[in-house]
Amino acid sequence: MNRHTQLEDLSNEIFFEIFDYFHALEIFISFTCLNRRISSILQSIPLRIVILSDHCYRQINFLSSHLANHADQVISLEIFDTICDYTSIISILFNRHNFPNLESCIFVSISSTTILENVFKQIKSLNRLVSFSLYQPNGENINEIDKHNLTNIILLHKSPVLRSISLQFNYDNMHLLNLTSMPSNLVSLKLCISSSSSILPVYSIISMLRLCHSVRYLGIMVTYQAVNENNAINTSTSSKPINYNDLPILSQMISFDLTIFVRCDSRSIASILHCMPHLTHFYFTMAIATWSYPAELLDGYVWQDTLERCVPHLSKFEFHISIIKTNSISDLDIIVNSFAYFVQKYSNWNMIVQRWKFFFGRSVNFNEMNDDNIDVKKSVTYLSHFVHLPNITELEISSKNYDLSRWYDIEIILQSCRNVTNLKINTPLLISSKFIDNPSLFSIFKQIKRITSITEKIYFPSKFALKLVQRFPSLTDIELIVFTFDHCVSIIEVFLCHVEHLSYLKISYSQNTLLDNPFSRHYIIEKRRQIFPNNLLDERTTYVKDNGEAIQIRL
């Protein structure tokens, strides 16, 4: 009864189960060279590589050195191509290693310096590939030839088990209309179409649908590639009559996500939806910058008629629309009331029609108000009718419209979003005594884990660092901007000694000085272990970077 179970007592099956919860870098750091038995197990487990933007080059080299004997075990890759201190990580790994058993591949933010030749060669030969995704926020980093080659390689891939493709980068995918088929087992497809017209290319989309014989989950984003044309053209998007007898019918399609940054009308949307009679989920997102738009897009009765006619089996409808207007603001009550049908049809249905710029989901941005005299309390109350504000975890408050004289407005916003853990706030607001010394906000401050201070003429003062720690004791991530490197040094010293749960720190500075950077990895590791001896700190994943403009520390 007194016998203690040790790690060595666990069965191989339990080790296999444990390793399923770790990605490759974590496994190699924690378990390599423990003993012969563990080394033997590591030779037979599937490996999942995850490289995020906050990894460093030293970690990549460590991982690569172990992949020399384990690359054929890799079944999943998720790679941010640009990390904190290096770029072209995809090139490094694919030039050094072959991944013949890869099943899932995700690339994020490919660098302009990345050479994809070896990537293309390997992808072509993968016969176990199930899922491929590329997310490229800046499509310009990939040249047009690489976009074309990658698109063709993936959409003509011969893997018998390929189920999911997501190509999220700006590209004129109209050449796909020349294809006669796509992978026969494809279930999920997401594409981005860069259109040279400011009007939704509805006929091109319908032509593309003819290739989606097996696709059940479809996502299409249409972006506008600016050309020399008059943005003030008539809002009508009429075109030649649609032949509904010649439309493809995709009875297997159950989910459709349409995101458009071009003009359209309800008729165009209806013609596309008509191809999906058994659709159950429809996500519609639309953002228009400068041109005008058909008012029917904000008419709930028009949407009701369209959806009842074209997709009668719909059980979920998400409708996001953002329009930047220079004329008078639409009557929001009329808009909201027209969607009353959806409130009754869908349980917990939320609609957001805001007078400000916002990020939909679990974050809200309270800046760029259209009317400086608007009553914040009324706006928050109005917004609460459509969004459960306690669910908001990210909050950005700018002093562009909320200056120091309106500190009470900020108090109302924070108290309404009382579960915020990620706060982005302007430096003048942050250091204002009306804000930082407000007792009614102390309980909210204590739960905030991430804080980013934005500079507008006023930099974060070094003497304020200790008060920040005292007011925000749960901080794990901090980003600040200071004036000189001298201020940077003194602030970091305070944070290292007083922020117990610190995991990431970035302090940017405008002016360098002759003062040497005292924060070596060894110094930081020893300092943290001295001040917080009970905190686990893995020196192999700790890094410090100073690029002459900012110091970044990852613990």
PDB file of N, CA and C in Angstrom, residues 284-354:
ATOM      1  N   PHE A 284     -23.570  35.198 -43.768  1.00  0.00           N
ATOM      2  CA  PHE A 284     -23.408  36.274 -44.748  1.00  0.00           C
ATOM      3  C   PHE A 284     -22.695  37.454 -44.098  1.00  0.00           C
ATOM      4  N   THR A 285     -21.564  37.851 -44.690  1.00  0.00           N
ATOM      5  CA  THR A 285     -20.807  38.997 -44.200  1.00  0.00           C
ATOM      6  C   THR A 285     -20.548  39.940 -45.358  1.00  0.00           C
ATOM      7  N   MET A 286     -20.820  41.216 -45.141  1.00  0.00           N
ATOM      8  CA  MET A 286     -20.637  42.181 -46.215  1.00  0.00           C
ATOM      9  C   MET A 286     -20.059  43.467 -45.640  1.00  0.00           C
ATOM     10  N   ALA A 287     -19.048  44.008 -46.305  1.00  0.00           N
ATOM     11  CA  ALA A 287     -18.461  45.279 -45.891  1.00  0.00           C
ATOM     12  C   ALA A 287     -18.256  46.141 -47.125  1.00  0.00           C
ATOM     13  N   ILE A 288     -18.799  47.339 -47.098  1.00  0.00           N
ATOM     14  CA  ILE A 288     -18.675  48.265 -48.225  1.00  0.00           C
ATOM     15  C   ILE A 288     -18.063  49.554 -47.711  1.00  0.00           C
ATOM     16  N   ALA A 289     -17.065  50.055 -48.429  1.00  0.00           N
ATOM     17  CA  ALA A 289     -16.314  51.207 -47.931  1.00  0.00           C
ATOM     18  C   ALA A 289     -16.912  52.539 -48.379  1.00  0.00           C
ATOM     19  N   THR A 290     -16.863  52.839 -49.665  1.00  0.00           N
ATOM     20  CA  THR A 290     -17.186  54.195 -50.088  1.00  0.00           C
ATOM     21  C   THR A 290     -18.423  54.293 -50.982  1.00  0.00           C
ATOM     22  N   TRP A 291     -18.706  53.239 -51.741  1.00  0.00           N
ATOM     23  CA  TRP A 291     -19.836  53.361 -52.649  1.00  0.00           C
ATOM     24  C   TRP A 291     -21.157  53.130 -51.917  1.00  0.00           C
ATOM     25  N   SER A 292     -22.219  53.556 -52.530  1.00  0.00           N
ATOM     26  CA  SER A 292     -23.533  53.380 -51.916  1.00  0.00           C
ATOM     27  C   SER A 292     -23.992  51.941 -52.109  1.00  0.00           C
ATOM     28  N   TYR A 293     -25.142  51.603 -51.563  1.00  0.00           N
ATOM     29  CA  TYR A 293     -25.579  50.222 -51.529  1.00  0.00           C
ATOM     30  C   TYR A 293     -27.102  50.173 -51.643  1.00  0.00           C
ATOM     31  N   PRO A 294     -27.644  49.054 -52.122  1.00  0.00           N
ATOM     32  CA  PRO A 294     -29.101  48.916 -52.159  1.00  0.00           C
ATOM     33  C   PRO A 294     -29.659  48.820 -50.743  1.00  0.00           C
ATOM     34  N   ALA A 295     -30.669  49.637 -50.451  1.00  0.00           N
ATOM     35  CA  ALA A 295     -31.247  49.656 -49.108  1.00  0.00           C
ATOM     36  C   ALA A 295     -31.865  48.318 -48.746  1.00  0.00           C
ATOM     37  N   GLU A 296     -32.206  47.503 -49.740  1.00  0.00           N
ATOM     38  CA  GLU A 296     -32.850  46.215 -49.474  1.00  0.00           C
ATOM     39  C   GLU A 296     -31.963  45.283 -48.666  1.00  0.00           C
ATOM     40  N   LEU A 297     -30.636  45.510 -48.689  1.00  0.00           N
ATOM     41  CA  LEU A 297     -29.743  44.642 -47.934  1.00  0.00           C
ATOM     42  C   LEU A 297     -29.916  44.812 -46.428  1.00  0.00           C
ATOM     43  N   LEU A 298     -30.512  45.918 -46.013  1.00  0.00           N
ATOM     44  CA  LEU A 298     -30.791  46.136 -44.598  1.00  0.00           C
ATOM     45  C   LEU A 298     -32.268  45.969 -44.278  1.00  0.00           C
ATOM     46  N   ASP A 299     -32.990  45.349 -45.188  1.00  0.00           N
ATOM     47  CA  ASP A 299     -34.429  45.138 -45.005  1.00  0.00           C
ATOM     48  C   ASP A 299     -34.678  43.681 -44.634  1.00  0.00           C
ATOM     49  N   GLY A 300     -35.061  43.442 -43.385  1.00  0.00           N
ATOM     50  CA  GLY A 300     -35.287  42.082 -42.916  1.00  0.00           C
ATOM     51  C   GLY A 300     -36.380  41.358 -43.665  1.00  0.00           C
ATOM     52  N   TYR A 301     -37.382  42.117 -44.173  1.00  0.00           N
ATOM     53  CA  TYR A 301     -38.475  41.473 -44.901  1.00  0.00           C
ATOM     54  C   TYR A 301     -37.984  40.899 -46.230  1.00  0.00           C
ATOM     55  N   VAL A 302     -37.045  41.602 -46.869  1.00  0.00           N
ATOM     56  CA  VAL A 302     -36.466  41.086 -48.117  1.00  0.00           C
ATOM     57  C   VAL A 302     -35.676  39.813 -47.835  1.00  0.00           C
ATOM     58  N   TRP A 303     -34.899  39.820 -46.764  1.00  0.00           N
ATOM     59  CA  TRP A 303     -34.137  38.621 -46.400  1.00  0.00           C
ATOM     60  C   TRP A 303     -35.070  37.457 -46.064  1.00  0.00           C
ATOM     61  N   GLN A 304     -36.150  37.751 -45.379  1.00  0.00           N
ATOM     62  CA  GLN A 304     -37.109  36.696 -45.042  1.00  0.00           C
ATOM     63  C   GLN A 304     -37.666  36.044 -46.303  1.00  0.00           C
ATOM     64  N   ASP A 305     -38.063  36.872 -47.265  1.00  0.00           N
ATOM     65  CA  ASP A 305     -38.611  36.343 -48.513  1.00  0.00           C
ATOM     66  C   ASP A 305     -37.573  35.528 -49.271  1.00  0.00           C
ATOM     67  N   THR A 306     -36.329  36.028 -49.335  1.00  0.00           N
ATOM     68  CA  THR A 306     -35.262  35.328 -50.059  1.00  0.00           C
ATOM     69  C   THR A 306     -34.984  33.964 -49.454  1.00  0.00           C
ATOM     70  N   LEU A 307     -34.832  33.912 -48.149  1.00  0.00           N
ATOM     71  CA  LEU A 307     -34.471  32.660 -47.492  1.00  0.00           C
ATOM     72  C   LEU A 307     -35.604  31.653 -47.508  1.00  0.00           C
ATOM     73  N   GLU A 308     -36.833  32.118 -47.365  1.00  0.00           N
ATOM     74  CA  GLU A 308     -37.973  31.178 -47.390  1.00  0.00           C
ATOM     75  C   GLU A 308     -38.158  30.565 -48.771  1.00  0.00           C
ATOM     76  N   ARG A 309     -37.867  31.348 -49.812  1.00  0.00           N
ATOM     77  CA  ARG A 309     -38.033  30.835 -51.173  1.00  0.00           C
ATOM     78  C   ARG A 309     -36.899  29.895 -51.577  1.00  0.00           C
ATOM     79  N   CYS A 310     -35.661  30.274 -51.228  1.00  0.00           N
ATOM     80  CA  CYS A 310     -34.501  29.560 -51.774  1.00  0.00           C
ATOM     81  C   CYS A 310     -33.966  28.465 -50.854  1.00  0.00           C
ATOM     82  N   VAL A 311     -33.993  28.685 -49.555  1.00  0.00           N
ATOM     83  CA  VAL A 311     -33.421  27.695 -48.616  1.00  0.00           C
ATOM     84  C   VAL A 311     -34.415  27.440 -47.487  1.00  0.00           C
ATOM     85  N   PRO A 312     -35.484  26.733 -47.754  1.00  0.00           N
ATOM     86  CA  PRO A 312     -36.560  26.548 -46.766  1.00  0.00           C
ATOM     87  C   PRO A 312     -36.152  25.720 -45.557  1.00  0.00           C
ATOM     88  N   HIS A 313     -35.035  24.983 -45.653  1.00  0.00           N
ATOM     89  CA  HIS A 313     -34.605  24.135 -44.536  1.00  0.00           C
ATOM     90  C   HIS A 313     -33.592  24.828 -43.624  1.00  0.00           C
ATOM     91  N   LEU A 314     -33.373  26.108 -43.822  1.00  0.00           N
ATOM     92  CA  LEU A 314     -32.355  26.836 -43.069  1.00  0.00           C
ATOM     93  C   LEU A 314     -32.686  26.844 -41.568  1.00  0.00           C
ATOM     94  N   SER A 315     -31.685  26.490 -40.759  1.00  0.00           N
ATOM     95  CA  SER A 315     -31.871  26.493 -39.307  1.00  0.00           C
ATOM     96  C   SER A 315     -30.940  27.484 -38.615  1.00  0.00           C
ATOM     97  N   LYS A 316     -29.954  28.000 -39.326  1.00  0.00           N
ATOM     98  CA  LYS A 316     -29.030  28.962 -38.736  1.00  0.00           C
ATOM     99  C   LYS A 316     -28.687  30.024 -39.775  1.00  0.00           C
ATOM    100  N   PHE A 317     -28.864  31.283 -39.397  1.00  0.00           N
ATOM    101  CA  PHE A 317     -28.586  32.397 -40.301  1.00  0.00           C
ATOM    102  C   PHE A 317     -27.820  33.457 -39.529  1.00  0.00           C
ATOM    103  N   GLU A 318     -26.574  33.725 -39.958  1.00  0.00           N
ATOM    104  CA  GLU A 318     -25.767  34.781 -39.358  1.00  0.00           C
ATOM    105  C   GLU A 318     -25.557  35.871 -40.401  1.00  0.00           C
ATOM    106  N   PHE A 319     -25.865  37.081 -40.012  1.00  0.00           N
ATOM    107  CA  PHE A 319     -25.893  38.206 -40.941  1.00  0.00           C
ATOM    108  C   PHE A 319     -25.036  39.329 -40.372  1.00  0.00           C
ATOM    109  N   HIS A 320     -23.893  39.600 -41.020  1.00  0.00           N
ATOM    110  CA  HIS A 320     -22.986  40.662 -40.573  1.00  0.00           C
ATOM    111  C   HIS A 320     -22.816  41.637 -41.730  1.00  0.00           C
ATOM    112  N   ILE A 321     -23.105  42.887 -41.487  1.00  0.00           N
ATOM    113  CA  ILE A 321     -22.942  43.866 -42.557  1.00  0.00           C
ATOM    114  C   ILE A 321     -22.361  45.149 -41.973  1.00  0.00           C
ATOM    115  N   SER A 322     -21.342  45.682 -42.641  1.00  0.00           N
ATOM    116  CA  SER A 322     -20.680  46.900 -42.178  1.00  0.00           C
ATOM    117  C   SER A 322     -20.630  47.879 -43.343  1.00  0.00           C
ATOM    118  N   ILE A 323     -21.173  49.068 -43.124  1.00  0.00           N
ATOM    119  CA  ILE A 323     -21.212  50.079 -44.179  1.00  0.00           C
ATOM    120  C   ILE A 323     -20.711  51.399 -43.617  1.00  0.00           C
ATOM    121  N   ILE A 324     -19.680  51.936 -44.224  1.00  0.00           N
ATOM    122  CA  ILE A 324     -19.143  53.230 -43.817  1.00  0.00           C
ATOM    123  C   ILE A 324     -19.818  54.301 -44.663  1.00  0.00           C
ATOM    124  N   LYS A 325     -20.561  55.162 -43.998  1.00  0.00           N
ATOM    125  CA  LYS A 325     -21.348  56.159 -44.729  1.00  0.00           C
ATOM    126  C   LYS A 325     -20.876  57.568 -44.375  1.00  0.00           C
ATOM    127  N   THR A 326     -20.989  58.454 -45.332  1.00  0.00           N
ATOM    128  CA  THR A 326     -20.651  59.856 -45.082  1.00  0.00           C
ATOM    129  C   THR A 326     -21.911  60.704 -44.931  1.00  0.00           C
ATOM    130  N   ASN A 327     -23.059  60.137 -45.265  1.00  0.00           N
ATOM    131  CA  ASN A 327     -24.302  60.886 -45.124  1.00  0.00           C
ATOM    132  C   ASN A 327     -24.961  60.531 -43.796  1.00  0.00           C
ATOM    133  N   SER A 328     -26.206  60.885 -43.634  1.00  0.00           N
ATOM    134  CA  SER A 328     -26.877  60.689 -42.354  1.00  0.00           C
ATOM    135  C   SER A 328     -27.013  59.213 -42.024  1.00  0.00           C
ATOM    136  N   ILE A 329     -27.058  58.923 -40.735  1.00  0.00           N
ATOM    137  CA  ILE A 329     -27.128  57.545 -40.265  1.00  0.00           C
ATOM    138  C   ILE A 329     -28.538  56.996 -40.461  1.00  0.00           C
ATOM    139  N   SER A 330     -28.634  55.746 -40.872  1.00  0.00           N
ATOM    140  CA  SER A 330     -29.926  55.119 -41.090  1.00  0.00           C
ATOM    141  C   SER A 330     -30.686  55.014 -39.778  1.00  0.00           C
ATOM    142  N   ASP A 331     -31.994  54.940 -39.886  1.00  0.00           N
ATOM    143  CA  ASP A 331     -32.838  54.759 -38.702  1.00  0.00           C
ATOM    144  C   ASP A 331     -32.695  53.321 -38.235  1.00  0.00           C
ATOM    145  N   LEU A 332     -31.971  53.121 -37.147  1.00  0.00           N
ATOM    146  CA  LEU A 332     -31.676  51.768 -36.679  1.00  0.00           C
ATOM    147  C   LEU A 332     -32.926  51.049 -36.203  1.00  0.00           C
ATOM    148  N   ASP A 333     -33.895  51.779 -35.666  1.00  0.00           N
ATOM    149  CA  ASP A 333     -35.111  51.131 -35.186  1.00  0.00           C
ATOM    150  C   ASP A 333     -35.853  50.467 -36.334  1.00  0.00           C
ATOM    151  N   ILE A 334     -35.919  51.131 -37.486  1.00  0.00           N
ATOM    152  CA  ILE A 334     -36.599  50.542 -38.646  1.00  0.00           C
ATOM    153  C   ILE A 334     -35.879  49.280 -39.096  1.00  0.00           C
ATOM    154  N   ILE A 335     -34.544  49.343 -39.121  1.00  0.00           N
ATOM    155  CA  ILE A 335     -33.750  48.184 -39.541  1.00  0.00           C
ATOM    156  C   ILE A 335     -33.987  47.017 -38.594  1.00  0.00           C
ATOM    157  N   VAL A 336     -33.856  47.279 -37.302  1.00  0.00           N
ATOM    158  CA  VAL A 336     -33.997  46.210 -36.313  1.00  0.00           C
ATOM    159  C   VAL A 336     -35.388  45.602 -36.355  1.00  0.00           C
ATOM    160  N   ASN A 337     -36.414  46.434 -36.421  1.00  0.00           N
ATOM    161  CA  ASN A 337     -37.786  45.928 -36.420  1.00  0.00           C
ATOM    162  C   ASN A 337     -38.087  45.060 -37.634  1.00  0.00           C
ATOM    163  N   SER A 338     -37.433  45.341 -38.751  1.00  0.00           N
ATOM    164  CA  SER A 338     -37.691  44.544 -39.955  1.00  0.00           C
ATOM    165  C   SER A 338     -37.169  43.123 -39.828  1.00  0.00           C
ATOM    166  N   PHE A 339     -36.267  42.885 -38.868  1.00  0.00           N
ATOM    167  CA  PHE A 339     -35.713  41.546 -38.657  1.00  0.00           C
ATOM    168  C   PHE A 339     -36.412  40.799 -37.516  1.00  0.00           C
ATOM    169  N   ALA A 340     -37.581  41.279 -37.102  1.00  0.00           N
ATOM    170  CA  ALA A 340     -38.290  40.647 -35.991  1.00  0.00           C
ATOM    171  C   ALA A 340     -38.599  39.177 -36.279  1.00  0.00           C
ATOM    172  N   TYR A 341     -38.812  38.848 -37.538  1.00  0.00           N
ATOM    173  CA  TYR A 341     -39.110  37.453 -37.928  1.00  0.00           C
ATOM    174  C   TYR A 341     -38.008  36.513 -37.486  1.00  0.00           C
ATOM    175  N   PHE A 342     -36.745  36.936 -37.630  1.00  0.00           N
ATOM    176  CA  PHE A 342     -35.618  36.059 -37.309  1.00  0.00           C
ATOM    177  C   PHE A 342     -35.476  35.860 -35.798  1.00  0.00           C
ATOM    178  N   VAL A 343     -35.853  36.883 -35.030  1.00  0.00           N
ATOM    179  CA  VAL A 343     -35.805  36.744 -33.578  1.00  0.00           C
ATOM    180  C   VAL A 343     -36.758  35.646 -33.126  1.00  0.00           C
ATOM    181  N   GLN A 344     -37.903  35.540 -33.779  1.00  0.00           N
ATOM    182  CA  GLN A 344     -38.886  34.515 -33.429  1.00  0.00           C
ATOM    183  C   GLN A 344     -38.487  33.143 -33.977  1.00  0.00           C
ATOM    184  N   LYS A 345     -37.867  33.122 -35.138  1.00  0.00           N
ATOM    185  CA  LYS A 345     -37.551  31.854 -35.790  1.00  0.00           C
ATOM    186  C   LYS A 345     -36.341  31.167 -35.169  1.00  0.00           C
ATOM    187  N   TYR A 346     -35.303  31.943 -34.824  1.00  0.00           N
ATOM    188  CA  TYR A 346     -34.060  31.372 -34.321  1.00  0.00           C
ATOM    189  C   TYR A 346     -33.886  31.722 -32.844  1.00  0.00           C
ATOM    190  N   SER A 347     -33.717  30.713 -32.023  1.00  0.00           N
ATOM    191  CA  SER A 347     -33.498  30.954 -30.602  1.00  0.00           C
ATOM    192  C   SER A 347     -32.132  31.611 -30.402  1.00  0.00           C
ATOM    193  N   ASN A 348     -32.070  32.536 -29.452  1.00  0.00           N
ATOM    194  CA  ASN A 348     -30.831  33.251 -29.127  1.00  0.00           C
ATOM    195  C   ASN A 348     -30.245  33.974 -30.340  1.00  0.00           C
ATOM    196  N   TRP A 349     -31.113  34.449 -31.233  1.00  0.00           N
ATOM    197  CA  TRP A 349     -30.626  35.139 -32.432  1.00  0.00           C
ATOM    198  C   TRP A 349     -30.229  36.568 -32.068  1.00  0.00           C
ATOM    199  N   ASN A 350     -28.998  36.932 -32.395  1.00  0.00           N
ATOM    200  CA  ASN A 350     -28.497  38.270 -32.099  1.00  0.00           C
ATOM    201  C   ASN A 350     -28.298  39.044 -33.385  1.00  0.00           C
ATOM    202  N   MET A 351     -28.619  40.320 -33.336  1.00  0.00           N
ATOM    203  CA  MET A 351     -28.344  41.188 -34.467  1.00  0.00           C
ATOM    204  C   MET A 351     -27.585  42.409 -33.966  1.00  0.00           C
ATOM    205  N   ILE A 352     -26.514  42.754 -34.667  1.00  0.00           N
ATOM    206  CA  ILE A 352     -25.721  43.922 -34.295  1.00  0.00           C
ATOM    207  C   ILE A 352     -25.800  44.940 -35.430  1.00  0.00           C
ATOM    208  N   VAL A 353     -26.393  46.085 -35.151  1.00  0.00           N
ATOM    209  CA  VAL A 353     -26.354  47.205 -36.088  1.00  0.00           C
ATOM    210  C   VAL A 353     -25.797  48.371 -35.292  1.00  0.00           C
ATOM    211  N   GLN A 354     -24.542  48.719 -35.527  1.00  0.00           N
ATOM    212  CA  GLN A 354     -23.865  49.678 -34.666  1.00  0.00           C
ATOM    213  C   GLN A 354     -23.540  50.967 -35.395  1.00  0.00           C
TER     214      GLN A 354
END
